Amino acid sequence: MKKPLAPVAITGMGCLCAAGLTVEACMDFLFKGERFPARPTRFPTDPGAGSPVFEVESGFWSPDRFHSFPRCRTVRLALTAAHEALAQAGLERDLLKKKRVGVCIGSNVAGSVSNPELFGPSESWDGGYPTSGRRFAAANPAVGLVREFDLNGPVETVVTACSAGTDAIGLGAAWIRMGLCDAVLVGGADELYEITYNGFISLMNSDEGPCRPFDVNRRGLNLGEGAAVMVLESEELLGERAGICRGRVLGYGAAGDAYHLTAPDPDGQGLRLAIEEALASSGIAPDALAFINAHGTGTTDNDRIESRVFDAVFPKIPFLSTKGYTGHTLGAAGAVEAVFSLGCLSVGQVPPSVGFADPDPELPAHPVSQTTPVTGSAALSETLAFGGNNAVLILGKGE
Amino acid sequence: MNMRIDGMGVVGGFGCGISDLAAGIEEGRRPAKFFPLSTVHGEIQVPMLLADTAVLSTMADRRTLRRIDHHTRMALLACLLAMEDAGISEPAAESLGIIVATGYGSTCNTFDIQELCPAADVRSFSPIQFSNSVHNAAGAHIASVLRSRGPNLSINQFDLSIPMAFLTAGHWLAEGRVDRVLVGGVDDFARIMAYHRHCRFSGRQGGDSSPAPAAVGEGSAFFLVSGHGGGQDEVGVAWAESGFSEAPKIPGADLCVIGADGFSPGEEAYGRCVSGPAACYAHLYGHLPVGMAFDVAAAVLSLRAGSVYASAGGGVPLPGGPELISETRPLASGQIHCLKIGAAGGYGRVVLEKR
């Protein structure tokens, strides 16, 4: 990356997760410093073992808002977030049909054609096995958005595990810059899924209590679920309809660790490269950032790497983790946290990193532990994923 | 789109490497073989196109391969073959991007949750099983073996994943994010689709003379691409697109390689889009979501050789579809369109050209 790229306007945002069912509700919740993790309710777990999770409250789905009726929870989450984002952007269905509108959504569960609920024969599938294409479409939030809003642009589901939501926003921004789309719905969506839940337990990466990002007693993550969708718009469309720019994607970077499937590179080299690319593409200097929204899962290795890299690259920039409020929403995490970052930029403060109480003396940098005023018009939001994927966004304040 | 194909690697039911693919296309092979498949209704015999990755043990460190499953082995082998075809052994770590497209993802067979037999307990899998089930596992392993620290993307848009992968590779090169991209696709053999095919087609009446649909297949095809250097005699990607609007009309003078396999929904649309010469090679690689990657590979072979090859096994049944080329002949145009009608709606197109 040799020179900064053009910023891309964000005109609408929608978000739902355990912290709330709208962006406003989520932001209010974060600054209360509360959280309510509990045992999973939608699949069986071993009594006395496992990890608490952060589920979205059951009444989130309002079918009367939509033309389609998806059965898959992940699609419902994505539609709900997109509905809020489009309403905030002021983009009506009729206009969406006339413009070239793409969809780029990160997800983990949506990529699983092997989802047991969708795989077996059932009477609701006309008594036979559904074709694989129908199964995929039924579980895929990007296709769900296309069908609901009758969109005609490119469609991409990003499956880079925990960095998928971040990657989807960065890739969608390129579609605007390259002139491929007038608008793009970007973000991430993931429901809690039995395989993922048991998978993290098998990896011994789950905390049996509420997660404690960057704390000396951290034991692992808690899973969550949710969705966040942003509307990205070209300057032409924004000017044509006199829309409001509520934020900007200023930069994006991604790099691989090339190290290990489930453990981050101890030197954080991949993360550093992703940060370098994001900063270069944004033209923003490291010390100009207002704050960093860390990945901060609460796992031993992840938090150590991030703390070391922050200390080296951003020694004076405050950082936080919001995983304590939401759990790790996997493919949605990058998008949920990007929305939170823009919300914090807007109000000029960041919430405490709930779960962080006792600093780890081995870590050179520590997150904020109380509501903290921040100054500046840009923030960095990052995700570190399974497989060594690192993805970083630089986000700018809106009008 | 300013993208040059420097090398390609393929593995599938037809064999391993470009020479096996070329031989399969030139000879019109239908390499599917019948194997037993256990189901809730007992054992059945179904045609399969399975990939053999044994040669990988001579190309990569055995310790590295020890915990890598078949899904990733196919993708890694195709990547290494693409590098070999391009004459590159060690790419620059930070200037190589990786894009892995998949339709089923690595979960396809990992957990044995396809209901051909009573479902396995999803709470009793191993950490390695879970690790290999995550969709970007193949991309992570490829990056690790190649020591690539560039951007690493995994895309899952079912049978329209390949055009989106090429589109993204083009953007990465155009924005200067990387100098080269390994872009391609991989899918495992899906037992449930083999069962589905068996249920739909094994009881065909004797009077039904239409060609049989392609067997269920698996495999991987990867391409090493870079920015177009302005050189002569290069094969490149002129355009890649995908969307849920109506599929485009293909110019009548250009060859169109269609991704019809005979039992994916919506294949009647090929007849509305293609009025000129068409070829179909699905019988060679089989029914799998990223089959379009093999169509792109076949198009590259055609452009390199200046020939249009006859459709594999006479092609697939396409009511109202375009007439398929049945004899090898010289290529009349410098462009080849690869078109896929999506099983869940939409279309994807990759246009290759000789420069």
PDB file of N, CA and C in Angstrom, chain A residues 288-377:
ATOM      1  N   ALA A 288      -2.660   9.932  16.178  1.00  0.00           N
ATOM      2  CA  ALA A 288      -3.871  10.731  15.925  1.00  0.00           C
ATOM      3  C   ALA A 288      -5.142   9.964  16.268  1.00  0.00           C
ATOM      4  N   LEU A 289      -4.998   8.708  16.666  1.00  0.00           N
ATOM      5  CA  LEU A 289      -6.189   7.914  16.980  1.00  0.00           C
ATOM      6  C   LEU A 289      -6.758   8.304  18.341  1.00  0.00           C
ATOM      7  N   ALA A 290      -8.078   8.315  18.418  1.00  0.00           N
ATOM      8  CA  ALA A 290      -8.729   8.639  19.688  1.00  0.00           C
ATOM      9  C   ALA A 290      -8.656   7.453  20.652  1.00  0.00           C
ATOM     10  N   PHE A 291      -8.841   6.253  20.122  1.00  0.00           N
ATOM     11  CA  PHE A 291      -8.787   5.040  20.953  1.00  0.00           C
ATOM     12  C   PHE A 291      -8.715   3.815  20.066  1.00  0.00           C
ATOM     13  N   ILE A 292      -8.492   2.672  20.690  1.00  0.00           N
ATOM     14  CA  ILE A 292      -8.471   1.391  19.980  1.00  0.00           C
ATOM     15  C   ILE A 292      -9.527   0.489  20.594  1.00  0.00           C
ATOM     16  N   ASN A 293     -10.362  -0.080  19.738  1.00  0.00           N
ATOM     17  CA  ASN A 293     -11.284  -1.119  20.195  1.00  0.00           C
ATOM     18  C   ASN A 293     -10.604  -2.450  19.922  1.00  0.00           C
ATOM     19  N   ALA A 294     -10.060  -3.044  20.961  1.00  0.00           N
ATOM     20  CA  ALA A 294      -9.264  -4.263  20.812  1.00  0.00           C
ATOM     21  C   ALA A 294     -10.154  -5.475  20.562  1.00  0.00           C
ATOM     22  N   HIS A 295      -9.526  -6.547  20.092  1.00  0.00           N
ATOM     23  CA  HIS A 295     -10.258  -7.806  19.960  1.00  0.00           C
ATOM     24  C   HIS A 295     -10.589  -8.311  21.368  1.00  0.00           C
ATOM     25  N   GLY A 296      -9.581  -8.341  22.238  1.00  0.00           N
ATOM     26  CA  GLY A 296      -9.773  -8.567  23.673  1.00  0.00           C
ATOM     27  C   GLY A 296     -10.741  -9.674  24.034  1.00  0.00           C
ATOM     28  N   THR A 297     -10.430 -10.893  23.654  1.00  0.00           N
ATOM     29  CA  THR A 297     -11.361 -12.006  23.896  1.00  0.00           C
ATOM     30  C   THR A 297     -11.342 -12.506  25.325  1.00  0.00           C
ATOM     31  N   GLY A 298     -10.220 -12.306  25.997  1.00  0.00           N
ATOM     32  CA  GLY A 298     -10.063 -12.890  27.324  1.00  0.00           C
ATOM     33  C   GLY A 298      -9.258 -14.180  27.301  1.00  0.00           C
ATOM     34  N   THR A 299      -8.765 -14.576  26.131  1.00  0.00           N
ATOM     35  CA  THR A 299      -7.876 -15.744  26.088  1.00  0.00           C
ATOM     36  C   THR A 299      -6.454 -15.282  26.399  1.00  0.00           C
ATOM     37  N   THR A 300      -5.699 -16.186  26.975  1.00  0.00           N
ATOM     38  CA  THR A 300      -4.372 -15.835  27.476  1.00  0.00           C
ATOM     39  C   THR A 300      -3.488 -15.271  26.368  1.00  0.00           C
ATOM     40  N   ASP A 301      -3.377 -16.003  25.277  1.00  0.00           N
ATOM     41  CA  ASP A 301      -2.441 -15.614  24.216  1.00  0.00           C
ATOM     42  C   ASP A 301      -2.903 -14.368  23.463  1.00  0.00           C
ATOM     43  N   ASN A 302      -4.180 -14.340  23.083  1.00  0.00           N
ATOM     44  CA  ASN A 302      -4.687 -13.212  22.300  1.00  0.00           C
ATOM     45  C   ASN A 302      -4.419 -11.887  23.013  1.00  0.00           C
ATOM     46  N   ASP A 303      -4.796 -11.823  24.294  1.00  0.00           N
ATOM     47  CA  ASP A 303      -4.684 -10.550  25.019  1.00  0.00           C
ATOM     48  C   ASP A 303      -3.211 -10.150  25.198  1.00  0.00           C
ATOM     49  N   ARG A 304      -2.361 -11.157  25.376  1.00  0.00           N
ATOM     50  CA  ARG A 304      -0.935 -10.851  25.546  1.00  0.00           C
ATOM     51  C   ARG A 304      -0.373 -10.209  24.280  1.00  0.00           C
ATOM     52  N   ILE A 305      -0.687 -10.806  23.132  1.00  0.00           N
ATOM     53  CA  ILE A 305      -0.164 -10.276  21.857  1.00  0.00           C
ATOM     54  C   ILE A 305      -0.662  -8.848  21.639  1.00  0.00           C
ATOM     55  N   GLU A 306      -1.948  -8.645  21.838  1.00  0.00           N
ATOM     56  CA  GLU A 306      -2.495  -7.304  21.604  1.00  0.00           C
ATOM     57  C   GLU A 306      -1.858  -6.273  22.522  1.00  0.00           C
ATOM     58  N   SER A 307      -1.717  -6.634  23.786  1.00  0.00           N
ATOM     59  CA  SER A 307      -1.132  -5.692  24.741  1.00  0.00           C
ATOM     60  C   SER A 307       0.285  -5.300  24.318  1.00  0.00           C
ATOM     61  N   ARG A 308       1.050  -6.283  23.881  1.00  0.00           N
ATOM     62  CA  ARG A 308       2.434  -6.004  23.465  1.00  0.00           C
ATOM     63  C   ARG A 308       2.474  -5.105  22.222  1.00  0.00           C
ATOM     64  N   VAL A 309       1.606  -5.418  21.265  1.00  0.00           N
ATOM     65  CA  VAL A 309       1.610  -4.618  20.034  1.00  0.00           C
ATOM     66  C   VAL A 309       1.135  -3.197  20.322  1.00  0.00           C
ATOM     67  N   PHE A 310       0.107  -3.047  21.154  1.00  0.00           N
ATOM     68  CA  PHE A 310      -0.379  -1.696  21.490  1.00  0.00           C
ATOM     69  C   PHE A 310       0.719  -0.895  22.182  1.00  0.00           C
ATOM     70  N   ASP A 311       1.415  -1.555  23.093  1.00  0.00           N
ATOM     71  CA  ASP A 311       2.477  -0.858  23.830  1.00  0.00           C
ATOM     72  C   ASP A 311       3.570  -0.374  22.874  1.00  0.00           C
ATOM     73  N   ALA A 312       3.849  -1.199  21.859  1.00  0.00           N
ATOM     74  CA  ALA A 312       4.928  -0.843  20.937  1.00  0.00           C
ATOM     75  C   ALA A 312       4.497   0.185  19.891  1.00  0.00           C
ATOM     76  N   VAL A 313       3.276   0.054  19.385  1.00  0.00           N
ATOM     77  CA  VAL A 313       2.849   0.896  18.256  1.00  0.00           C
ATOM     78  C   VAL A 313       2.035   2.106  18.705  1.00  0.00           C
ATOM     79  N   PHE A 314       1.253   1.925  19.746  1.00  0.00           N
ATOM     80  CA  PHE A 314       0.346   2.998  20.208  1.00  0.00           C
ATOM     81  C   PHE A 314       0.544   3.234  21.707  1.00  0.00           C
ATOM     82  N   PRO A 315       1.725   3.652  22.137  1.00  0.00           N
ATOM     83  CA  PRO A 315       2.001   3.689  23.578  1.00  0.00           C
ATOM     84  C   PRO A 315       1.090   4.607  24.391  1.00  0.00           C
ATOM     85  N   LYS A 316       0.498   5.613  23.756  1.00  0.00           N
ATOM     86  CA  LYS A 316      -0.305   6.563  24.537  1.00  0.00           C
ATOM     87  C   LYS A 316      -1.787   6.528  24.192  1.00  0.00           C
ATOM     88  N   ILE A 317      -2.178   5.589  23.381  1.00  0.00           N
ATOM     89  CA  ILE A 317      -3.580   5.565  22.942  1.00  0.00           C
ATOM     90  C   ILE A 317      -4.391   4.639  23.857  1.00  0.00           C
ATOM     91  N   PRO A 318      -5.509   5.131  24.430  1.00  0.00           N
ATOM     92  CA  PRO A 318      -6.325   4.253  25.279  1.00  0.00           C
ATOM     93  C   PRO A 318      -6.980   3.146  24.460  1.00  0.00           C
ATOM     94  N   PHE A 319      -7.128   1.973  25.071  1.00  0.00           N
ATOM     95  CA  PHE A 319      -7.831   0.895  24.370  1.00  0.00           C
ATOM     96  C   PHE A 319      -8.811   0.215  25.301  1.00  0.00           C
ATOM     97  N   LEU A 320      -9.746  -0.495  24.714  1.00  0.00           N
ATOM     98  CA  LEU A 320     -10.771  -1.188  25.491  1.00  0.00           C
ATOM     99  C   LEU A 320     -11.160  -2.474  24.790  1.00  0.00           C
ATOM    100  N   SER A 321     -11.815  -3.350  25.546  1.00  0.00           N
ATOM    101  CA  SER A 321     -12.449  -4.525  24.960  1.00  0.00           C
ATOM    102  C   SER A 321     -13.926  -4.482  25.337  1.00  0.00           C
ATOM    103  N   THR A 322     -14.792  -4.736  24.348  1.00  0.00           N
ATOM    104  CA  THR A 322     -16.231  -4.778  24.647  1.00  0.00           C
ATOM    105  C   THR A 322     -16.754  -6.216  24.699  1.00  0.00           C
ATOM    106  N   LYS A 323     -15.850  -7.191  24.610  1.00  0.00           N
ATOM    107  CA  LYS A 323     -16.292  -8.598  24.635  1.00  0.00           C
ATOM    108  C   LYS A 323     -16.985  -8.948  25.956  1.00  0.00           C
ATOM    109  N   GLY A 324     -16.630  -8.247  27.012  1.00  0.00           N
ATOM    110  CA  GLY A 324     -17.256  -8.520  28.302  1.00  0.00           C
ATOM    111  C   GLY A 324     -18.746  -8.208  28.321  1.00  0.00           C
ATOM    112  N   TYR A 325     -19.204  -7.352  27.416  1.00  0.00           N
ATOM    113  CA  TYR A 325     -20.627  -6.988  27.344  1.00  0.00           C
ATOM    114  C   TYR A 325     -21.419  -7.884  26.387  1.00  0.00           C
ATOM    115  N   THR A 326     -20.714  -8.394  25.390  1.00  0.00           N
ATOM    116  CA  THR A 326     -21.398  -9.070  24.284  1.00  0.00           C
ATOM    117  C   THR A 326     -21.017 -10.529  24.114  1.00  0.00           C
ATOM    118  N   GLY A 327     -19.947 -10.941  24.766  1.00  0.00           N
ATOM    119  CA  GLY A 327     -19.358 -12.218  24.403  1.00  0.00           C
ATOM    120  C   GLY A 327     -18.695 -12.090  23.040  1.00  0.00           C
ATOM    121  N   HIS A 328     -18.092 -13.164  22.584  1.00  0.00           N
ATOM    122  CA  HIS A 328     -17.436 -13.145  21.285  1.00  0.00           C
ATOM    123  C   HIS A 328     -18.468 -13.555  20.232  1.00  0.00           C
ATOM    124  N   THR A 329     -18.869 -12.616  19.426  1.00  0.00           N
ATOM    125  CA  THR A 329     -19.917 -12.889  18.436  1.00  0.00           C
ATOM    126  C   THR A 329     -19.334 -13.398  17.114  1.00  0.00           C
ATOM    127  N   LEU A 330     -18.085 -13.812  17.131  1.00  0.00           N
ATOM    128  CA  LEU A 330     -17.412 -14.485  16.013  1.00  0.00           C
ATOM    129  C   LEU A 330     -17.507 -13.687  14.706  1.00  0.00           C
ATOM    130  N   GLY A 331     -18.224 -14.209  13.717  1.00  0.00           N
ATOM    131  CA  GLY A 331     -18.260 -13.518  12.425  1.00  0.00           C
ATOM    132  C   GLY A 331     -18.887 -12.148  12.499  1.00  0.00           C
ATOM    133  N   ALA A 332     -19.655 -11.898  13.526  1.00  0.00           N
ATOM    134  CA  ALA A 332     -20.279 -10.578  13.684  1.00  0.00           C
ATOM    135  C   ALA A 332     -19.389  -9.611  14.458  1.00  0.00           C
ATOM    136  N   ALA A 333     -18.407 -10.131  15.178  1.00  0.00           N
ATOM    137  CA  ALA A 333     -17.670  -9.324  16.159  1.00  0.00           C
ATOM    138  C   ALA A 333     -17.059  -8.062  15.549  1.00  0.00           C
ATOM    139  N   GLY A 334     -16.394  -8.214  14.424  1.00  0.00           N
ATOM    140  CA  GLY A 334     -15.726  -7.062  13.815  1.00  0.00           C
ATOM    141  C   GLY A 334     -16.698  -5.960  13.452  1.00  0.00           C
ATOM    142  N   ALA A 335     -17.885  -6.361  13.000  1.00  0.00           N
ATOM    143  CA  ALA A 335     -18.888  -5.365  12.610  1.00  0.00           C
ATOM    144  C   ALA A 335     -19.540  -4.738  13.835  1.00  0.00           C
ATOM    145  N   VAL A 336     -19.880  -5.568  14.821  1.00  0.00           N
ATOM    146  CA  VAL A 336     -20.471  -5.054  16.066  1.00  0.00           C
ATOM    147  C   VAL A 336     -19.518  -4.038  16.695  1.00  0.00           C
ATOM    148  N   GLU A 337     -18.247  -4.387  16.742  1.00  0.00           N
ATOM    149  CA  GLU A 337     -17.283  -3.502  17.403  1.00  0.00           C
ATOM    150  C   GLU A 337     -16.962  -2.256  16.572  1.00  0.00           C
ATOM    151  N   ALA A 338     -17.075  -2.375  15.260  1.00  0.00           N
ATOM    152  CA  ALA A 338     -16.918  -1.178  14.421  1.00  0.00           C
ATOM    153  C   ALA A 338     -18.056  -0.191  14.706  1.00  0.00           C
ATOM    154  N   VAL A 339     -19.261  -0.711  14.855  1.00  0.00           N
ATOM    155  CA  VAL A 339     -20.407   0.152  15.191  1.00  0.00           C
ATOM    156  C   VAL A 339     -20.194   0.782  16.565  1.00  0.00           C
ATOM    157  N   PHE A 340     -19.742  -0.027  17.530  1.00  0.00           N
ATOM    158  CA  PHE A 340     -19.468   0.518  18.870  1.00  0.00           C
ATOM    159  C   PHE A 340     -18.403   1.626  18.778  1.00  0.00           C
ATOM    160  N   SER A 341     -17.394   1.402  17.954  1.00  0.00           N
ATOM    161  CA  SER A 341     -16.306   2.384  17.845  1.00  0.00           C
ATOM    162  C   SER A 341     -16.838   3.712  17.317  1.00  0.00           C
ATOM    163  N   LEU A 342     -17.692   3.642  16.310  1.00  0.00           N
ATOM    164  CA  LEU A 342     -18.265   4.882  15.778  1.00  0.00           C
ATOM    165  C   LEU A 342     -19.175   5.545  16.812  1.00  0.00           C
ATOM    166  N   GLY A 343     -19.895   4.713  17.572  1.00  0.00           N
ATOM    167  CA  GLY A 343     -20.737   5.259  18.637  1.00  0.00           C
ATOM    168  C   GLY A 343     -19.903   5.984  19.681  1.00  0.00           C
ATOM    169  N   CYS A 344     -18.773   5.406  20.051  1.00  0.00           N
ATOM    170  CA  CYS A 344     -17.895   6.028  21.057  1.00  0.00           C
ATOM    171  C   CYS A 344     -17.269   7.309  20.510  1.00  0.00           C
ATOM    172  N   LEU A 345     -16.867   7.279  19.233  1.00  0.00           N
ATOM    173  CA  LEU A 345     -16.323   8.512  18.627  1.00  0.00           C
ATOM    174  C   LEU A 345     -17.354   9.627  18.685  1.00  0.00           C
ATOM    175  N   SER A 346     -18.591   9.230  18.449  1.00  0.00           N
ATOM    176  CA  SER A 346     -19.670  10.215  18.403  1.00  0.00           C
ATOM    177  C   SER A 346     -19.892  10.885  19.756  1.00  0.00           C
ATOM    178  N   VAL A 347     -19.806  10.100  20.841  1.00  0.00           N
ATOM    179  CA  VAL A 347     -20.061  10.678  22.171  1.00  0.00           C
ATOM    180  C   VAL A 347     -18.777  11.130  22.869  1.00  0.00           C
ATOM    181  N   GLY A 348     -17.624  10.843  22.261  1.00  0.00           N
ATOM    182  CA  GLY A 348     -16.358  11.322  22.823  1.00  0.00           C
ATOM    183  C   GLY A 348     -15.939  10.627  24.100  1.00  0.00           C
ATOM    184  N   GLN A 349     -16.363   9.393  24.279  1.00  0.00           N
ATOM    185  CA  GLN A 349     -15.913   8.625  25.444  1.00  0.00           C
ATOM    186  C   GLN A 349     -16.036   7.138  25.161  1.00  0.00           C
ATOM    187  N   VAL A 350     -15.240   6.359  25.910  1.00  0.00           N
ATOM    188  CA  VAL A 350     -15.323   4.903  25.774  1.00  0.00           C
ATOM    189  C   VAL A 350     -15.722   4.304  27.117  1.00  0.00           C
ATOM    190  N   PRO A 351     -16.467   3.185  27.070  1.00  0.00           N
ATOM    191  CA  PRO A 351     -16.917   2.564  28.323  1.00  0.00           C
ATOM    192  C   PRO A 351     -15.799   1.754  28.972  1.00  0.00           C
ATOM    193  N   PRO A 352     -15.982   1.381  30.226  1.00  0.00           N
ATOM    194  CA  PRO A 352     -14.988   0.518  30.864  1.00  0.00           C
ATOM    195  C   PRO A 352     -14.948  -0.847  30.189  1.00  0.00           C
ATOM    196  N   SER A 353     -13.788  -1.491  30.253  1.00  0.00           N
ATOM    197  CA  SER A 353     -13.656  -2.858  29.727  1.00  0.00           C
ATOM    198  C   SER A 353     -14.172  -3.795  30.804  1.00  0.00           C
ATOM    199  N   VAL A 354     -15.459  -4.085  30.748  1.00  0.00           N
ATOM    200  CA  VAL A 354     -16.055  -4.874  31.824  1.00  0.00           C
ATOM    201  C   VAL A 354     -15.417  -6.265  31.870  1.00  0.00           C
ATOM    202  N   GLY A 355     -15.134  -6.722  33.062  1.00  0.00           N
ATOM    203  CA  GLY A 355     -14.437  -7.990  33.247  1.00  0.00           C
ATOM    204  C   GLY A 355     -12.970  -7.788  33.578  1.00  0.00           C
ATOM    205  N   PHE A 356     -12.455  -6.627  33.217  1.00  0.00           N
ATOM    206  CA  PHE A 356     -11.065  -6.320  33.547  1.00  0.00           C
ATOM    207  C   PHE A 356     -11.036  -5.656  34.928  1.00  0.00           C
ATOM    208  N   ALA A 357     -10.371  -6.313  35.896  1.00  0.00           N
ATOM    209  CA  ALA A 357     -10.304  -5.769  37.250  1.00  0.00           C
ATOM    210  C   ALA A 357      -8.865  -5.710  37.747  1.00  0.00           C
ATOM    211  N   ASP A 358      -8.149  -6.815  37.580  1.00  0.00           N
ATOM    212  CA  ASP A 358      -6.773  -6.879  38.095  1.00  0.00           C
ATOM    213  C   ASP A 358      -5.783  -6.939  36.941  1.00  0.00           C
ATOM    214  N   PRO A 359      -4.956  -5.917  36.809  1.00  0.00           N
ATOM    215  CA  PRO A 359      -4.000  -5.903  35.690  1.00  0.00           C
ATOM    216  C   PRO A 359      -3.037  -7.090  35.753  1.00  0.00           C
ATOM    217  N   ASP A 360      -2.698  -7.598  34.611  1.00  0.00           N
ATOM    218  CA  ASP A 360      -1.733  -8.684  34.500  1.00  0.00           C
ATOM    219  C   ASP A 360      -0.338  -8.065  34.450  1.00  0.00           C
ATOM    220  N   PRO A 361       0.505  -8.339  35.436  1.00  0.00           N
ATOM    221  CA  PRO A 361       1.836  -7.714  35.434  1.00  0.00           C
ATOM    222  C   PRO A 361       2.692  -8.111  34.234  1.00  0.00           C
ATOM    223  N   GLU A 362       2.325  -9.202  33.568  1.00  0.00           N
ATOM    224  CA  GLU A 362       3.095  -9.615  32.383  1.00  0.00           C
ATOM    225  C   GLU A 362       2.742  -8.796  31.147  1.00  0.00           C
ATOM    226  N   LEU A 363       1.634  -8.084  31.225  1.00  0.00           N
ATOM    227  CA  LEU A 363       1.209  -7.304  30.058  1.00  0.00           C
ATOM    228  C   LEU A 363       1.724  -5.871  30.176  1.00  0.00           C
ATOM    229  N   PRO A 364       2.305  -5.343  29.106  1.00  0.00           N
ATOM    230  CA  PRO A 364       2.864  -3.986  29.176  1.00  0.00           C
ATOM    231  C   PRO A 364       1.819  -2.876  29.062  1.00  0.00           C
ATOM    232  N   ALA A 365       0.635  -3.189  28.544  1.00  0.00           N
ATOM    233  CA  ALA A 365      -0.401  -2.155  28.398  1.00  0.00           C
ATOM    234  C   ALA A 365      -1.731  -2.721  28.871  1.00  0.00           C
ATOM    235  N   HIS A 366      -2.544  -1.857  29.447  1.00  0.00           N
ATOM    236  CA  HIS A 366      -3.812  -2.303  30.050  1.00  0.00           C
ATOM    237  C   HIS A 366      -4.980  -1.482  29.504  1.00  0.00           C
ATOM    238  N   PRO A 367      -6.153  -2.115  29.414  1.00  0.00           N
ATOM    239  CA  PRO A 367      -7.316  -1.397  28.865  1.00  0.00           C
ATOM    240  C   PRO A 367      -7.892  -0.418  29.879  1.00  0.00           C
ATOM    241  N   VAL A 368      -8.763   0.442  29.400  1.00  0.00           N
ATOM    242  CA  VAL A 368      -9.434   1.373  30.318  1.00  0.00           C
ATOM    243  C   VAL A 368     -10.386   0.576  31.218  1.00  0.00           C
ATOM    244  N   SER A 369     -10.452   0.982  32.482  1.00  0.00           N
ATOM    245  CA  SER A 369     -11.291   0.252  33.433  1.00  0.00           C
ATOM    246  C   SER A 369     -12.490   1.082  33.878  1.00  0.00           C
ATOM    247  N   GLN A 370     -12.605   2.283  33.338  1.00  0.00           N
ATOM    248  CA  GLN A 370     -13.760   3.112  33.645  1.00  0.00           C
ATOM    249  C   GLN A 370     -14.099   3.984  32.431  1.00  0.00           C
ATOM    250  N   THR A 371     -15.256   4.567  32.475  1.00  0.00           N
ATOM    251  CA  THR A 371     -15.640   5.440  31.357  1.00  0.00           C
ATOM    252  C   THR A 371     -14.571   6.521  31.183  1.00  0.00           C
ATOM    253  N   THR A 372     -14.082   6.639  29.937  1.00  0.00           N
ATOM    254  CA  THR A 372     -12.923   7.485  29.686  1.00  0.00           C
ATOM    255  C   THR A 372     -13.186   8.443  28.530  1.00  0.00           C
ATOM    256  N   PRO A 373     -13.040   9.760  28.755  1.00  0.00           N
ATOM    257  CA  PRO A 373     -13.195  10.698  27.626  1.00  0.00           C
ATOM    258  C   PRO A 373     -12.080  10.481  26.602  1.00  0.00           C
ATOM    259  N   VAL A 374     -12.429  10.613  25.336  1.00  0.00           N
ATOM    260  CA  VAL A 374     -11.424  10.485  24.275  1.00  0.00           C
ATOM    261  C   VAL A 374     -11.554  11.680  23.329  1.00  0.00           C
ATOM    262  N   THR A 375     -10.423  12.050  22.748  1.00  0.00           N
ATOM    263  CA  THR A 375     -10.439  13.144  21.778  1.00  0.00           C
ATOM    264  C   THR A 375      -9.876  12.640  20.455  1.00  0.00           C
ATOM    265  N   GLY A 376     -10.377  13.210  19.402  1.00  0.00           N
ATOM    266  CA  GLY A 376      -9.914  12.794  18.080  1.00  0.00           C
ATOM    267  C   GLY A 376     -11.083  12.358  17.229  1.00  0.00           C
ATOM    268  N   SER A 377     -10.833  12.242  15.941  1.00  0.00           N
ATOM    269  CA  SER A 377     -11.923  11.932  15.016  1.00  0.00           C
ATOM    270  C   SER A 377     -11.769  10.573  14.355  1.00  0.00           C
TER     271      SER A 377
END
